[in-house]
Amino acid sequence: MSKQFNAFAMAQQQFDGVAEKLGLDAGMRELLRWPRRELHFTIPVKMDSGQVKVFHGFRVQHNDARGPAKGGIRFHPDETIDTVRALATWMTWKTSVVDIPLGGGKGGVICDPHLLSDREQEQICRGWIGQVVRLVGPVQDVPAPDVMTHGQHMLWMLDEYEKITGGRYPGFITGKPVGVGGSLGRTEATGYGVMYCVREALKRLSLDISKCRASIQGFGNVAQYSAKKFADLGGKVVCVACWDNTDKKPYTYKKADGVDADFLMKISDRFGTVDKAKAKAAGYEVLPAEAWVEQEVEVLVPAALENQLTGELAPKLKPTVKLIAEGANGPTTPEADKIIQQRKIMDIPDFLANAGGVTCSYFEQVQNNMNFYWTRDEVLQRLDEKMTAAFHAVADLAQRKEVYMRDAAYMIAIERVANACHLRGWA
Ligand code: NAD
C-alpha cells in the first residue's frame, strides 16, 4: 500500500468515525466519502532543450455544496491522485469548520520545480488552466498556491484563464501578490489565526497569557507569525525549532527569557532556516531537534511538518503543558493523539488552528469580487472575528458533548456539509 493511498484511506477513516457519531445515513456517508468530481490530464510542454515532455496533472473537487470548491495546487515529484483526494477532503472540513461559504478542492502536477526553468514552469501553469478551464472559475472552484507554488504561478494561471474567458476575473484564484489582486494580511494570516485560537483557549483554561510560555516547532511562515503574535499578546516564546542548512538537520533554539522573533527572522532565510552561528552568538542555546517537545511551557505549537509529535515523544511532554495548537497540517500521529487525550491536554486540531490562511484567501476573493480593497487592520480584524467564533463553537460542542476537540471540530464541519447536501436534495 503506498503512502499516498494511506492519506486518502486515512481521510475516509476519519470521516467514517465521525459519520458514525453523527448517525449519518448510508447515502450521505457514501456521498461524503468520495470527491464529487476529479480530472486527470496531461500537460505537454516544449522544454528549453527543444524536446516535448508530458506532465501529469489533477484537480479534485471533494465537495461544493456550501460554495465554490477551494484549495491549492501543489507541484511535487511524488504527487498522486490519492494525496490530492485526501487534501481536497480535508479542505472541505476546513472551510466548513470556520464557516466560510466555500467547499473543498485540491490540485497538483507531478513535477519538481527545482529542475524546471521559469519558462517551463509558466508553460505548466498555462497548460494546467487549459485543461481545467471548464471545471474552475470564481463561482465554481477557486485555486490557490500550495507546496512549491507561489504568487507568480497564480498570476500565470490567472492570465491564461482570462485569455481564454475574455474578461478580468481576479477572484478566480487567490494567493496573488498585493497590488495585483492579493490581500493585505495574507502573510500573517495563518500564524495570527493560530494565536487567536490560543488566546481564546487560554481564557477557557483560566490561564493568564502573560504568565504563559510557548515552544514552537518550525520557523517558517506559520511559526514566525505565531511567535510574533504570541509575544504581542503578552506571552513568552522560549524556543523555536527549525532546519539547519550547514549540518542538514534540525535544532531547537532556546532563550529562557524569550526569543526575539524579529531578530530570528533577520537571521533566517526565506525557507525559515535560522543561521545557527548568529543565533549562538546572540546567546541562544542550540539544543537537539526534539528538545522543543520537552520544555516547561504551557503551550506547544507544532508548526513545521506532519507526523512530528509521535507516540515516542508525547510521553516527554512536561506536566506544565496545557494546550497544543496544531499550526502544521497533521503534526500529531494517532498514537500521540491518544496520549494527549488521556492527559486531558486541550488540542486545537490542525484544520481549525491553521484555517486563518484559507479564511484570508476567502477575504481576498471577496475583495476581488467587490473590486474594493480593505486595509490590513480590517482584514486582520475580520480574521480574528472568524477564528474566534469558530474556536468557541468547537470548544462549546466539545464541552457540551464531552468529546475531544478534534472530534468536536469534525462533527461541526461534517454536519454543516451534510446539511447543505441534504437541503440541496443530494442525499
Ligand atoms: P515553511 O516551509 O515556511 O516552514 C517550515 C519550517 O519548518 C521551516 O522553518 C523549516 O526549517 C522547519 N522544519 C522543516 N523540517 C523540520 C524538522 N524536521 N524539525 C524542525 N523544523 C523543521 O512552511 P509553512 O508555510 O510555515 O507551513 C508549515 C506547516 O503549516 C505545513 O504543515 C503547512 O502545510 C501548514 N500550513 C501552512 C499554511 C500557510 O499559510 N503557510 C496554511 C495552513 C497550513
GROMACS .gro file of C-alpha atoms and ligand atoms in nm:
model
  471
    1MET     CA    1   0.000   0.000   0.000
    2SER     CA    2   0.156   0.332  -0.098
    3LYS     CA    3   0.199   0.626   0.144
    4GLN     CA    4  -0.031   0.833  -0.077
    5PHE     CA    5  -0.307   0.572  -0.073
    6ASN     CA    6  -0.284   0.583   0.305
    7ALA     CA    7  -0.354   0.957   0.308
    8PHE     CA    8  -0.691   0.918   0.137
    9ALA     CA    9  -0.770   0.598   0.328
   10MET     CA   10  -0.695   0.793   0.647
   11ALA     CA   11  -0.921   1.081   0.543
   12GLN     CA   12  -1.202   0.832   0.475
   13GLN     CA   13  -1.140   0.653   0.804
   14GLN     CA   14  -1.157   0.979   1.000
   15PHE     CA   15  -1.478   1.064   0.819
   16ASP     CA   16  -1.633   0.720   0.888
   17GLY     CA   17  -1.572   0.758   1.262
   18VAL     CA   18  -1.746   1.095   1.278
   19ALA     CA   19  -2.027   0.987   1.043
   20GLU     CA   20  -2.099   0.707   1.292
   21LYS     CA   21  -2.109   0.953   1.585
   22LEU     CA   22  -2.338   1.185   1.388
   23GLY     CA   23  -2.561   0.897   1.278
   24LEU     CA   24  -2.541   0.996   0.909
   25ASP     CA   25  -2.738   0.764   0.684
   26ALA     CA   26  -2.574   0.532   0.432
   27GLY     CA   27  -2.638   0.752   0.126
   28MET     CA   28  -2.490   1.063   0.287
   29ARG     CA   29  -2.187   0.865   0.406
   30GLU     CA   30  -2.117   0.735   0.059
   31LEU     CA   31  -2.156   1.084  -0.091
   32LEU     CA   32  -1.914   1.246   0.156
   33ARG     CA   33  -1.654   0.966   0.148
   34TRP     CA   34  -1.570   1.045  -0.216
   35PRO     CA   35  -1.482   1.350  -0.425
   36ARG     CA   36  -1.774   1.487  -0.626
   37ARG     CA   37  -1.552   1.505  -0.933
   38GLU     CA   38  -1.193   1.480  -1.041
   39LEU     CA   39  -0.995   1.545  -1.352
   40HIS     CA   40  -0.670   1.369  -1.450
   41PHE     CA   41  -0.492   1.508  -1.751
   42THR     CA   42  -0.164   1.554  -1.935
   43ILE     CA   43   0.024   1.878  -2.000
   44PRO     CA   44   0.270   1.860  -2.290
   45VAL     CA   45   0.550   2.116  -2.256
   46LYS     CA   46   0.816   2.204  -2.510
   47MET     CA   47   1.121   2.209  -2.282
   48ASP     CA   48   1.414   2.450  -2.319
   49SER     CA   49   1.605   2.160  -2.478
   50GLY     CA   50   1.350   2.158  -2.763
   51GLN     CA   51   1.208   1.820  -2.661
   52VAL     CA   52   0.846   1.774  -2.554
   53LYS     CA   53   0.791   1.643  -2.201
   54VAL     CA   54   0.448   1.534  -2.081
   55PHE     CA   55   0.346   1.621  -1.723
   56HIS     CA   56   0.052   1.467  -1.538
   57GLY     CA   57  -0.195   1.696  -1.360
   58PHE     CA   58  -0.503   1.668  -1.138
   59ARG     CA   59  -0.789   1.871  -0.999
   60VAL     CA   60  -1.017   1.718  -0.740
   61GLN     CA   61  -1.336   1.879  -0.608
   62HIS     CA   62  -1.433   1.693  -0.296
   63ASN     CA   63  -1.750   1.886  -0.216
   64ASP     CA   64  -1.905   2.213  -0.326
   65ALA     CA   65  -2.242   2.204  -0.151
   66ARG     CA   66  -2.154   2.508   0.067
   67GLY     CA   67  -1.994   2.712  -0.213
   68PRO     CA   68  -1.726   2.700  -0.483
   69ALA     CA   69  -1.452   2.443  -0.417
   70LYS     CA   70  -1.136   2.596  -0.265
   71GLY     CA   71  -0.785   2.461  -0.236
   72GLY     CA   72  -0.427   2.485  -0.351
   73ILE     CA   73  -0.227   2.346  -0.641
   74ARG     CA   74   0.087   2.152  -0.548
   75PHE     CA   75   0.389   2.096  -0.770
   76HIS     CA   76   0.561   1.787  -0.636
   77PRO     CA   77   0.755   1.496  -0.789
   78ASP     CA   78   0.567   1.245  -0.563
   79GLU     CA   79   0.220   1.388  -0.621
   80THR     CA   80  -0.055   1.129  -0.668
   81ILE     CA   81  -0.428   1.137  -0.713
   82ASP     CA   82  -0.474   0.991  -0.364
   83THR     CA   83  -0.277   1.265  -0.189
   84VAL     CA   84  -0.481   1.521  -0.381
   85ARG     CA   85  -0.809   1.345  -0.291
   86ALA     CA   86  -0.717   1.342   0.079
   87LEU     CA   87  -0.616   1.707   0.077
   88ALA     CA   88  -0.935   1.804  -0.108
   89THR     CA   89  -1.143   1.621   0.154
   90TRP     CA   90  -0.962   1.800   0.439
   91MET     CA   91  -1.024   2.134   0.265
   92THR     CA   92  -1.399   2.065   0.272
   93TRP     CA   93  -1.385   2.020   0.651
   94LYS     CA   94  -1.152   2.320   0.696
   95THR     CA   95  -1.371   2.572   0.509
   96SER     CA   96  -1.674   2.431   0.688
   97VAL     CA   97  -1.533   2.446   1.043
   98VAL     CA   98  -1.457   2.820   1.004
   99ASP     CA   99  -1.793   2.863   0.834
  100ILE     CA  100  -1.682   3.033   0.514
  101PRO     CA  101  -1.911   2.974   0.215
  102LEU     CA  102  -1.670   2.752   0.021
  103GLY     CA  103  -1.618   2.382  -0.041
  104GLY     CA  104  -1.302   2.176  -0.070
  105GLY     CA  105  -1.072   2.107  -0.363
  106LYS     CA  106  -0.705   2.045  -0.438
  107GLY     CA  107  -0.488   2.018  -0.746
  108GLY     CA  108  -0.144   1.913  -0.845
  109VAL     CA  109   0.114   1.847  -1.110
  110ILE     CA  110   0.376   1.574  -1.086
  111CYS     CA  111   0.692   1.779  -1.133
  112ASP     CA  112   0.990   1.920  -0.948
  113PRO     CA  113   1.006   2.298  -0.997
  114HIS     CA  114   1.373   2.296  -0.884
  115LEU     CA  115   1.455   2.119  -1.211
  116LEU     CA  116   1.247   2.347  -1.434
  117SER     CA  117   1.322   2.690  -1.581
  118ASP     CA  118   1.077   2.976  -1.523
  119ARG     CA  119   0.957   2.942  -1.884
  120GLU     CA  120   0.891   2.570  -1.840
  121GLN     CA  121   0.701   2.635  -1.515
  122GLU     CA  122   0.495   2.903  -1.689
  123GLN     CA  123   0.402   2.654  -1.961
  124ILE     CA  124   0.291   2.402  -1.699
  125CYS     CA  125   0.074   2.669  -1.529
  126ARG     CA  126  -0.084   2.772  -1.858
  127GLY     CA  127  -0.130   2.409  -1.964
  128TRP     CA  128  -0.295   2.325  -1.629
  129ILE     CA  129  -0.550   2.602  -1.684
  130GLY     CA  130  -0.614   2.495  -2.042
  131GLN     CA  131  -0.711   2.152  -1.915
  132VAL     CA  132  -0.930   2.252  -1.618
  133VAL     CA  133  -1.090   2.571  -1.752
  134ARG     CA  134  -1.435   2.416  -1.787
  135LEU     CA  135  -1.431   2.297  -1.428
  136VAL     CA  136  -1.291   2.600  -1.244
  137GLY     CA  137  -1.384   2.969  -1.208
  138PRO     CA  138  -1.478   3.229  -0.946
  139VAL     CA  139  -1.817   3.068  -0.888
  140GLN     CA  140  -1.708   2.705  -0.938
  141ASP     CA  141  -1.364   2.634  -0.798
  142VAL     CA  142  -1.102   2.881  -0.676
  143PRO     CA  143  -0.741   2.752  -0.669
  144ALA     CA  144  -0.452   2.889  -0.459
  145PRO     CA  145  -0.079   2.828  -0.402
  146ASP     CA  146   0.039   2.525  -0.206
  147VAL     CA  147   0.360   2.322  -0.183
  148MET     CA  148   0.618   2.462  -0.430
  149THR     CA  149   0.377   2.706  -0.596
  150HIS     CA  150   0.356   3.080  -0.523
  151GLY     CA  151   0.215   3.413  -0.637
  152GLN     CA  152   0.393   3.412  -0.974
  153HIS     CA  153   0.240   3.074  -1.063
  154MET     CA  154  -0.103   3.209  -0.965
  155LEU     CA  155  -0.060   3.512  -1.192
  156TRP     CA  156   0.039   3.298  -1.492
  157MET     CA  157  -0.268   3.085  -1.426
  158LEU     CA  158  -0.493   3.390  -1.387
  159ASP     CA  159  -0.359   3.539  -1.708
  160GLU     CA  160  -0.428   3.218  -1.902
  161TYR     CA  161  -0.778   3.189  -1.754
  162GLU     CA  162  -0.857   3.549  -1.851
  163LYS     CA  163  -0.714   3.498  -2.201
  164ILE     CA  164  -0.945   3.202  -2.258
  165THR     CA  165  -1.255   3.355  -2.098
  166GLY     CA  166  -1.200   3.710  -2.226
  167GLY     CA  167  -1.264   3.903  -1.903
  168ARG     CA  168  -1.093   4.016  -1.585
  169TYR     CA  169  -1.167   3.771  -1.305
  170PRO     CA  170  -0.913   3.826  -1.024
  171GLY     CA  171  -1.138   3.628  -0.786
  172PHE     CA  172  -1.070   3.317  -0.994
  173ILE     CA  173  -0.754   3.241  -0.796
  174THR     CA  174  -0.608   3.353  -0.462
  175GLY     CA  175  -0.257   3.395  -0.323
  176LYS     CA  176  -0.183   3.670  -0.573
  177PRO     CA  177   0.079   3.931  -0.485
  178VAL     CA  178  -0.051   4.253  -0.324
  179GLY     CA  179  -0.107   4.514  -0.597
  180VAL     CA  180  -0.231   4.257  -0.850
  181GLY     CA  181  -0.535   4.142  -0.657
  182GLY     CA  182  -0.369   3.996  -0.346
  183SER     CA  183  -0.491   4.076   0.005
  184LEU     CA  184  -0.302   4.259   0.276
  185GLY     CA  185  -0.262   4.042   0.586
  186ARG     CA  186  -0.224   3.711   0.399
  187THR     CA  187   0.139   3.664   0.504
  188GLU     CA  188   0.048   3.687   0.873
  189ALA     CA  189  -0.294   3.521   0.847
  190THR     CA  190  -0.216   3.158   0.931
  191GLY     CA  191   0.018   3.227   1.225
  192TYR     CA  192  -0.205   3.500   1.365
  193GLY     CA  193  -0.508   3.269   1.324
  194VAL     CA  194  -0.331   3.003   1.532
  195MET     CA  195  -0.274   3.258   1.807
  196TYR     CA  196  -0.628   3.399   1.801
  197CYS     CA  197  -0.736   3.041   1.886
  198VAL     CA  198  -0.463   3.010   2.152
  199ARG     CA  199  -0.570   3.338   2.314
  200GLU     CA  200  -0.930   3.216   2.338
  201ALA     CA  201  -0.829   2.868   2.457
  202LEU     CA  202  -0.617   3.012   2.739
  203LYS     CA  203  -0.917   3.217   2.853
  204ARG     CA  204  -1.126   2.899   2.867
  205LEU     CA  205  -0.847   2.726   3.061
  206SER     CA  206  -0.835   3.025   3.300
  207LEU     CA  207  -0.467   3.081   3.220
  208ASP     CA  208  -0.322   3.430   3.208
  209ILE     CA  209  -0.132   3.464   2.880
  210SER     CA  210   0.121   3.699   3.038
  211LYS     CA  211   0.227   3.410   3.261
  212CYS     CA  212   0.239   3.155   2.974
  213ARG     CA  213   0.537   3.021   2.784
  214ALA     CA  214   0.527   2.861   2.440
  215SER     CA  215   0.753   2.629   2.246
  216ILE     CA  216   0.715   2.629   1.868
  217GLN     CA  217   0.836   2.376   1.612
  218GLY     CA  218   0.923   2.543   1.283
  219PHE     CA  219   1.035   2.892   1.193
  220GLY     CA  220   0.871   2.933   0.854
  221ASN     CA  221   0.565   3.135   0.761
  222VAL     CA  222   0.325   2.986   1.015
  223ALA     CA  223   0.571   2.962   1.306
  224GLN     CA  224   0.720   3.311   1.260
  225TYR     CA  225   0.385   3.489   1.276
  226SER     CA  226   0.264   3.259   1.555
  227ALA     CA  227   0.574   3.356   1.756
  228LYS     CA  228   0.528   3.727   1.689
  229LYS     CA  229   0.159   3.723   1.781
  230PHE     CA  230   0.209   3.521   2.099
  231ALA     CA  231   0.461   3.782   2.218
  232ASP     CA  232   0.228   4.069   2.110
  233LEU     CA  233  -0.045   3.912   2.322
  234GLY     CA  234   0.186   3.920   2.623
  235GLY     CA  235   0.319   3.561   2.626
  236LYS     CA  236   0.679   3.441   2.611
  237VAL     CA  237   0.807   3.211   2.336
  238VAL     CA  238   1.102   3.024   2.487
  239CYS     CA  239   1.208   2.821   2.185
  240VAL     CA  240   1.165   2.756   1.816
  241ALA     CA  241   1.292   2.454   1.622
  242CYS     CA  242   1.396   2.458   1.260
  243TRP     CA  243   1.620   2.312   0.994
  244ASP     CA  244   1.992   2.394   0.972
  245ASN     CA  245   2.147   2.413   0.627
  246THR     CA  246   2.506   2.357   0.739
  247ASP     CA  247   2.450   2.035   0.933
  248LYS     CA  248   2.146   1.932   0.726
  249LYS     CA  249   1.941   1.856   1.037
  250PRO     CA  250   1.702   2.044   1.265
  251TYR     CA  251   1.782   2.207   1.601
  252THR     CA  252   1.587   2.374   1.880
  253TYR     CA  253   1.691   2.733   1.957
  254LYS     CA  254   1.615   2.832   2.314
  255LYS     CA  255   1.618   3.157   2.508
  256ALA     CA  256   1.463   3.118   2.853
  257ASP     CA  257   1.381   3.489   2.883
  258GLY     CA  258   1.202   3.482   2.546
  259VAL     CA  259   1.313   3.454   2.183
  260ASP     CA  260   1.309   3.768   1.970
  261ALA     CA  261   1.112   3.663   1.662
  262ASP     CA  262   1.206   3.977   1.466
  263PHE     CA  263   1.576   3.915   1.528
  264LEU     CA  264   1.546   3.546   1.432
  265MET     CA  265   1.361   3.646   1.113
  266LYS     CA  266   1.652   3.876   1.027
  267ILE     CA  267   1.899   3.586   1.059
  268SER     CA  268   1.687   3.329   0.874
  269ASP     CA  269   1.647   3.265   0.501
  270ARG     CA  270   1.320   3.265   0.308
  271PHE     CA  271   1.272   2.893   0.383
  272GLY     CA  272   1.266   2.958   0.760
  273THR     CA  273   1.621   2.831   0.824
  274VAL     CA  274   1.791   3.016   1.112
  275ASP     CA  275   2.164   3.094   1.088
  276LYS     CA  276   2.295   2.878   1.375
  277ALA     CA  277   2.622   3.066   1.425
  278LYS     CA  278   2.447   3.405   1.452
  279ALA     CA  279   2.187   3.263   1.691
  280LYS     CA  280   2.462   3.118   1.912
  281ALA     CA  281   2.649   3.449   1.908
  282ALA     CA  282   2.330   3.623   2.024
  283GLY     CA  283   2.304   3.395   2.327
  284TYR     CA  284   2.061   3.132   2.204
  285GLU     CA  285   2.112   2.776   2.334
  286VAL     CA  286   2.130   2.529   2.046
  287LEU     CA  287   1.960   2.206   2.156
  288PRO     CA  288   1.877   1.877   1.982
  289ALA     CA  289   1.588   1.880   1.732
  290GLU     CA  290   1.330   1.723   1.962
  291ALA     CA  291   1.403   1.946   2.263
  292TRP     CA  292   1.109   2.172   2.166
  293VAL     CA  293   0.873   1.899   2.295
  294GLU     CA  294   1.042   1.862   2.634
  295GLN     CA  295   1.015   2.220   2.757
  296GLU     CA  296   0.847   2.351   3.074
  297VAL     CA  297   0.586   2.551   2.884
  298GLU     CA  298   0.210   2.589   2.890
  299VAL     CA  299   0.162   2.600   2.511
  300LEU     CA  300   0.311   2.381   2.236
  301VAL     CA  301   0.278   2.479   1.871
  302PRO     CA  302   0.391   2.220   1.616
  303ALA     CA  303   0.413   2.441   1.304
  304ALA     CA  304   0.667   2.268   1.081
  305LEU     CA  305   0.561   1.940   0.923
  306GLU     CA  306   0.329   1.641   0.953
  307ASN     CA  307   0.391   1.347   1.195
  308GLN     CA  308   0.620   1.536   1.433
  309LEU     CA  309   0.450   1.474   1.766
  310THR     CA  310   0.484   1.096   1.780
  311GLY     CA  311   0.387   0.824   2.027
  312GLU     CA  312   0.751   0.816   2.141
  313LEU     CA  313   0.772   1.189   2.204
  314ALA     CA  314   0.430   1.257   2.358
  315PRO     CA  315   0.519   1.094   2.697
  316LYS     CA  316   0.800   1.350   2.722
  317LEU     CA  317   0.557   1.643   2.744
  318LYS     CA  318   0.605   1.824   3.075
  319PRO     CA  319   0.311   1.842   3.320
  320THR     CA  320   0.306   2.221   3.261
  321VAL     CA  321   0.171   2.171   2.907
  322LYS     CA  322  -0.198   2.261   2.899
  323LEU     CA  323  -0.255   2.343   2.533
  324ILE     CA  324  -0.138   2.223   2.191
  325ALA     CA  325  -0.221   2.431   1.884
  326GLU     CA  326  -0.157   2.244   1.560
  327GLY     CA  327  -0.018   2.509   1.324
  328ALA     CA  328   0.108   2.246   1.077
  329ASN     CA  329  -0.112   2.002   0.888
  330GLY     CA  330  -0.123   1.660   1.055
  331PRO     CA  331   0.159   1.718   1.310
  332THR     CA  332   0.021   1.470   1.565
  333THR     CA  333   0.030   1.095   1.499
  334PRO     CA  334  -0.271   0.885   1.612
  335GLU     CA  335  -0.055   0.728   1.891
  336ALA     CA  336   0.042   1.071   2.027
  337ASP     CA  337  -0.318   1.186   1.993
  338LYS     CA  338  -0.430   0.911   2.233
  339ILE     CA  339  -0.171   1.013   2.492
  340ILE     CA  340  -0.272   1.381   2.464
  341GLN     CA  341  -0.638   1.286   2.513
  342GLN     CA  342  -0.557   1.069   2.816
  343ARG     CA  343  -0.360   1.353   2.973
  344LYS     CA  344  -0.654   1.587   2.912
  345ILE     CA  345  -0.440   1.842   2.732
  346MET     CA  346  -0.652   2.069   2.515
  347ASP     CA  347  -0.561   2.020   2.147
  348ILE     CA  348  -0.672   2.268   1.881
  349PRO     CA  349  -0.682   2.047   1.570
  350ASP     CA  350  -0.493   2.149   1.256
  351PHE     CA  351  -0.791   2.216   1.030
  352LEU     CA  352  -0.924   2.467   1.284
  353ALA     CA  353  -0.597   2.614   1.417
  354ASN     CA  354  -0.439   2.681   1.077
  355ALA     CA  355  -0.758   2.786   0.894
  356GLY     CA  356  -0.653   3.153   0.905
  357GLY     CA  357  -0.481   3.113   0.568
  358VAL     CA  358  -0.785   2.991   0.379
  359THR     CA  359  -1.006   3.241   0.561
  360CYS     CA  360  -0.783   3.523   0.437
  361SER     CA  361  -0.791   3.371   0.087
  362TYR     CA  362  -1.168   3.390   0.107
  363PHE     CA  363  -1.134   3.759   0.204
  364GLU     CA  364  -0.906   3.806  -0.097
  365GLN     CA  365  -1.176   3.663  -0.321
  366VAL     CA  366  -1.444   3.882  -0.161
  367GLN     CA  367  -1.229   4.195  -0.218
  368ASN     CA  368  -1.163   4.088  -0.579
  369ASN     CA  369  -1.532   4.034  -0.646
  370MET     CA  370  -1.618   4.378  -0.498
  371ASN     CA  371  -1.314   4.534  -0.669
  372PHE     CA  372  -1.263   4.720  -0.343
  373TYR     CA  373  -0.970   4.655  -0.110
  374TRP     CA  374  -0.957   4.656   0.270
  375THR     CA  375  -0.675   4.785   0.492
  376ARG     CA  376  -0.451   4.533   0.670
  377ASP     CA  377  -0.623   4.614   1.000
  378GLU     CA  378  -0.967   4.549   0.850
  379VAL     CA  379  -0.853   4.213   0.712
  380LEU     CA  380  -0.698   4.105   1.043
  381GLN     CA  381  -0.998   4.227   1.244
  382ARG     CA  382  -1.232   4.017   1.030
  383LEU     CA  383  -0.993   3.722   1.056
  384ASP     CA  384  -0.990   3.749   1.434
  385GLU     CA  385  -1.372   3.753   1.444
  386LYS     CA  386  -1.398   3.441   1.222
  387MET     CA  387  -1.131   3.241   1.405
  388THR     CA  388  -1.262   3.337   1.749
  389ALA     CA  389  -1.619   3.238   1.659
  390ALA     CA  390  -1.504   2.908   1.503
  391PHE     CA  391  -1.287   2.822   1.803
  392HIS     CA  392  -1.565   2.882   2.056
  393ALA     CA  393  -1.822   2.689   1.850
  394VAL     CA  394  -1.590   2.386   1.860
  395ALA     CA  395  -1.494   2.431   2.227
  396ASP     CA  396  -1.861   2.470   2.327
  397LEU     CA  397  -1.955   2.149   2.150
  398ALA     CA  398  -1.657   1.965   2.298
  399GLN     CA  399  -1.770   2.075   2.645
  400ARG     CA  400  -2.139   2.002   2.587
  401LYS     CA  401  -2.086   1.654   2.441
  402GLU     CA  402  -1.775   1.580   2.649
  403VAL     CA  403  -1.574   1.495   2.338
  404TYR     CA  404  -1.217   1.569   2.232
  405MET     CA  405  -1.169   1.899   2.043
  406ARG     CA  406  -1.068   1.717   1.723
  407ASP     CA  407  -1.390   1.513   1.728
  408ALA     CA  408  -1.597   1.823   1.801
  409ALA     CA  409  -1.436   2.010   1.510
  410TYR     CA  410  -1.505   1.722   1.272
  411MET     CA  411  -1.862   1.693   1.397
  412ILE     CA  412  -1.934   2.061   1.331
  413ALA     CA  413  -1.763   2.060   0.990
  414ILE     CA  414  -1.919   1.738   0.863
  415GLU     CA  415  -2.265   1.820   0.992
  416ARG     CA  416  -2.264   2.157   0.812
  417VAL     CA  417  -2.164   1.994   0.482
  418ALA     CA  418  -2.413   1.710   0.526
  419ASN     CA  419  -2.685   1.965   0.599
  420ALA     CA  420  -2.604   2.163   0.282
  421CYS     CA  421  -2.611   1.841   0.075
  422HIS     CA  422  -2.941   1.744   0.237
  423LEU     CA  423  -3.103   2.084   0.174
  424ARG     CA  424  -2.993   2.068  -0.189
  425GLY     CA  425  -3.161   1.730  -0.216
  426TRP     CA  426  -2.837   1.542  -0.293
  427ALA     CA  427  -2.876   1.282  -0.020
  428NAD     P1  428   0.761   2.681   0.567
  428NAD     O1  429   0.821   2.598   0.460
  428NAD     O2  430   0.758   2.830   0.554
  428NAD     O3  431   0.834   2.650   0.708
  428NAD     C1  432   0.859   2.520   0.755
  428NAD     C2  433   0.952   2.533   0.877
  428NAD     O4  434   0.970   2.403   0.933
  428NAD     C3  435   1.092   2.585   0.845
  428NAD     O5  436   1.133   2.673   0.947
  428NAD     C4  437   1.179   2.459   0.848
  428NAD     O6  438   1.314   2.486   0.883
  428NAD     C5  439   1.108   2.382   0.958
  428NAD     N1  440   1.137   2.239   0.955
  428NAD     C6  441   1.141   2.156   0.849
  428NAD     N2  442   1.171   2.032   0.889
  428NAD     C7  443   1.185   2.037   1.022
  428NAD     C8  444   1.214   1.941   1.123
  428NAD     N3  445   1.233   1.812   1.093
  428NAD     N4  446   1.223   1.983   1.252
  428NAD     C9  447   1.205   2.113   1.286
  428NAD     N5  448   1.175   2.208   1.195
  428NAD    C10  449   1.165   2.170   1.066
  428NAD     O7  450   0.614   2.623   0.587
  428NAD     P2  451   0.485   2.695   0.644
  428NAD     O8  452   0.415   2.764   0.534
  428NAD     O9  453   0.521   2.770   0.768
  428NAD    O10  454   0.395   2.567   0.679
  428NAD    C11  455   0.421   2.489   0.796
  428NAD    C12  456   0.308   2.390   0.812
  428NAD    O11  457   0.183   2.459   0.820
  428NAD    C13  458   0.290   2.287   0.700
  428NAD    O12  459   0.239   2.168   0.757
  428NAD    C14  460   0.181   2.351   0.612
  428NAD    O13  461   0.111   2.255   0.535
  428NAD    C15  462   0.092   2.410   0.720
  428NAD     N6  463   0.006   2.521   0.674
  428NAD    C16  464   0.059   2.636   0.621
  428NAD    C17  465  -0.026   2.739   0.584
  428NAD    C18  466   0.030   2.870   0.533
  428NAD    O14  467  -0.050   2.962   0.510
  428NAD     N7  468   0.160   2.885   0.516
  428NAD    C19  469  -0.164   2.725   0.596
  428NAD    C20  470  -0.216   2.608   0.651
  428NAD    C21  471  -0.131   2.508   0.690
   0.00000   0.00000   0.00000
